Amino acid sequence: INRLSTDTLVIDNSLPWNFHCLLENVALSIGYPIGIIYQYPWMILFLLLGMPFLLNFQKLFRTANREVKRADSVNQSKLLTIIQETCTGQLVVRAFNKQSHMVKEYLNSLDDCVSSRIILLGIKVWLQIRLMLLNVSIGSLVYLTCLLMIYF
């Protein structure tokens, strides 16, 4: 019943908000280029020049993100397995005096799990930086053409 109420909560609260964010981002992603092209038709050249970079960034990000998510899932399942084995076999571990071995195994698994999470966040930051640089370069070209139109 708890799982059902959690799923219902996600559908009632999170799904509409995520759908709203999706629609807003799609409108902005399509609206700005259309407005820029309408105002300055020659800017389509700059936007078309930026598309190969965007597609390349997306391709690199997707492949790396997929592999790191897979590694993160494997590391997280190892960590959970060690925790479960330690909790269920606590009497056996104490009987054979292997507490230090289990702690060492847990810390190694925890280190792997945290490392994969940090790499996953690093990949997301890598993509965000590249997209922001691409956005700034296209915006700079728009500003430069506006300045050129005003003064020349």
XYZ file of C-alpha atoms in Angstrom:
152
model
C 0.000 0.000 0.000
C 2.898 2.338 0.763
C 4.326 1.811 -2.733
C 0.914 2.522 -4.289
C 0.494 5.750 -2.328
C 4.017 6.848 -3.326
C 3.271 6.170 -6.993
C 0.008 8.083 -6.736
C 1.836 10.987 -5.095
C 4.387 11.044 -7.926
C 1.646 11.021 -10.562
C -0.390 13.701 -8.798
C 2.429 16.094 -7.890
C 5.616 15.483 -9.850
C 4.257 14.546 -13.262
C 2.294 17.771 -13.919
C 5.265 19.891 -12.805
C 7.684 17.954 -15.023
C 5.280 18.204 -17.964
C 4.999 21.966 -17.432
C 8.802 22.286 -17.400
C 9.005 20.204 -20.585
C 6.491 22.407 -22.407
C 8.204 25.571 -21.209
C 11.647 24.383 -22.338
C 10.348 23.225 -25.718
C 8.634 26.593 -26.248
C 11.813 28.456 -25.339
C 14.024 26.179 -27.444
C 11.864 26.667 -30.506
C 10.667 30.219 -29.852
C 14.004 31.979 -29.480
C 15.547 30.665 -32.709
C 12.347 31.438 -34.642
C 12.279 34.972 -33.234
C 15.943 35.531 -34.023
C 15.567 34.174 -37.567
C 12.440 36.294 -38.118
C 14.215 39.454 -36.988
C 17.563 38.715 -38.645
C 17.226 36.140 -41.464
C 20.993 35.855 -41.975
C 21.311 34.490 -38.397
C 20.102 31.136 -39.679
C 23.667 30.668 -40.885
C 25.023 30.988 -37.328
C 22.340 28.718 -35.933
C 23.046 26.092 -38.579
C 26.764 26.327 -37.836
C 26.030 25.683 -34.148
C 23.933 22.574 -34.785
C 26.829 20.178 -35.555
C 28.498 21.182 -32.297
C 25.272 20.631 -30.409
C 24.728 17.214 -31.979
C 28.333 16.222 -31.252
C 28.014 17.271 -27.602
C 24.768 15.352 -27.323
C 26.282 12.200 -28.828
C 29.302 12.309 -26.525
C 27.151 13.007 -23.488
C 24.676 10.214 -24.150
C 27.308 7.520 -24.612
C 29.328 8.585 -21.580
C 26.244 9.098 -19.431
C 24.861 5.672 -20.312
C 28.110 3.929 -19.359
C 28.543 5.846 -16.125
C 24.918 5.210 -15.119
C 25.480 1.501 -15.744
C 28.632 1.559 -13.618
C 26.813 3.540 -10.925
C 24.017 0.984 -10.856
C 26.512 -1.875 -10.548
C 28.411 -0.104 -7.758
C 25.224 0.746 -5.906
C 23.996 -2.856 -6.086
C 27.368 -4.060 -4.754
C 27.083 -1.635 -1.854
C 23.539 -2.714 -1.045
C 24.544 -6.377 -1.271
C 27.378 -5.840 1.195
C 25.057 -4.011 3.586
C 22.464 -6.770 3.334
C 25.046 -9.541 3.805
C 26.503 -7.753 6.809
C 23.116 -7.268 8.423
C 21.884 -10.811 7.818
C 25.180 -12.527 8.658
C 26.112 -10.397 11.627
C 26.419 -13.380 13.978
C 28.661 -15.279 11.559
C 30.873 -12.245 10.967
C 31.357 -11.806 14.697
C 31.896 -15.511 15.259
C 34.779 -15.610 12.771
C 36.069 -12.177 13.883
C 35.831 -10.678 10.372
C 34.457 -7.266 11.319
C 37.504 -5.433 9.964
C 37.266 -7.334 6.672
C 33.587 -6.425 6.278
C 34.257 -2.773 7.156
C 37.097 -2.651 4.617
C 34.893 -4.253 1.952
C 32.087 -1.813 2.769
C 34.389 1.216 2.565
C 35.830 0.076 -0.782
C 32.349 -0.426 -2.186
C 31.210 2.926 -0.788
C 34.225 4.619 -2.383
C 33.371 3.072 -5.767
C 29.748 4.150 -5.447
C 30.626 7.730 -4.497
C 33.240 7.917 -7.271
C 30.730 6.877 -9.915
C 28.235 9.446 -8.588
C 30.867 12.182 -8.761
C 31.777 11.185 -12.316
C 28.075 11.242 -13.247
C 27.728 14.765 -11.882
C 30.946 15.768 -13.663
C 29.575 14.573 -17.000
C 26.427 16.633 -16.485
C 28.499 19.714 -15.643
C 30.647 19.062 -18.732
C 27.543 19.170 -20.946
C 26.168 22.253 -19.204
C 29.423 24.145 -19.730
C 29.547 23.216 -23.428
C 25.921 24.217 -23.959
C 26.424 27.511 -22.155
C 29.509 28.272 -24.260
C 27.572 27.481 -27.429
C 24.707 29.661 -26.232
C 27.051 32.530 -25.412
C 28.767 32.274 -28.794
C 25.468 32.394 -30.705
C 24.237 35.224 -28.480
C 27.488 37.119 -29.015
C 27.057 36.817 -32.752
C 23.538 38.210 -32.458
C 24.784 41.125 -30.351
C 27.671 41.758 -32.720
C 25.366 41.878 -35.738
C 23.023 44.234 -33.885
C 25.920 46.555 -33.089
C 27.129 46.391 -36.676
C 23.636 47.261 -37.922
C 23.382 50.229 -35.593
C 26.777 51.760 -36.275
C 27.242 50.883 -39.956
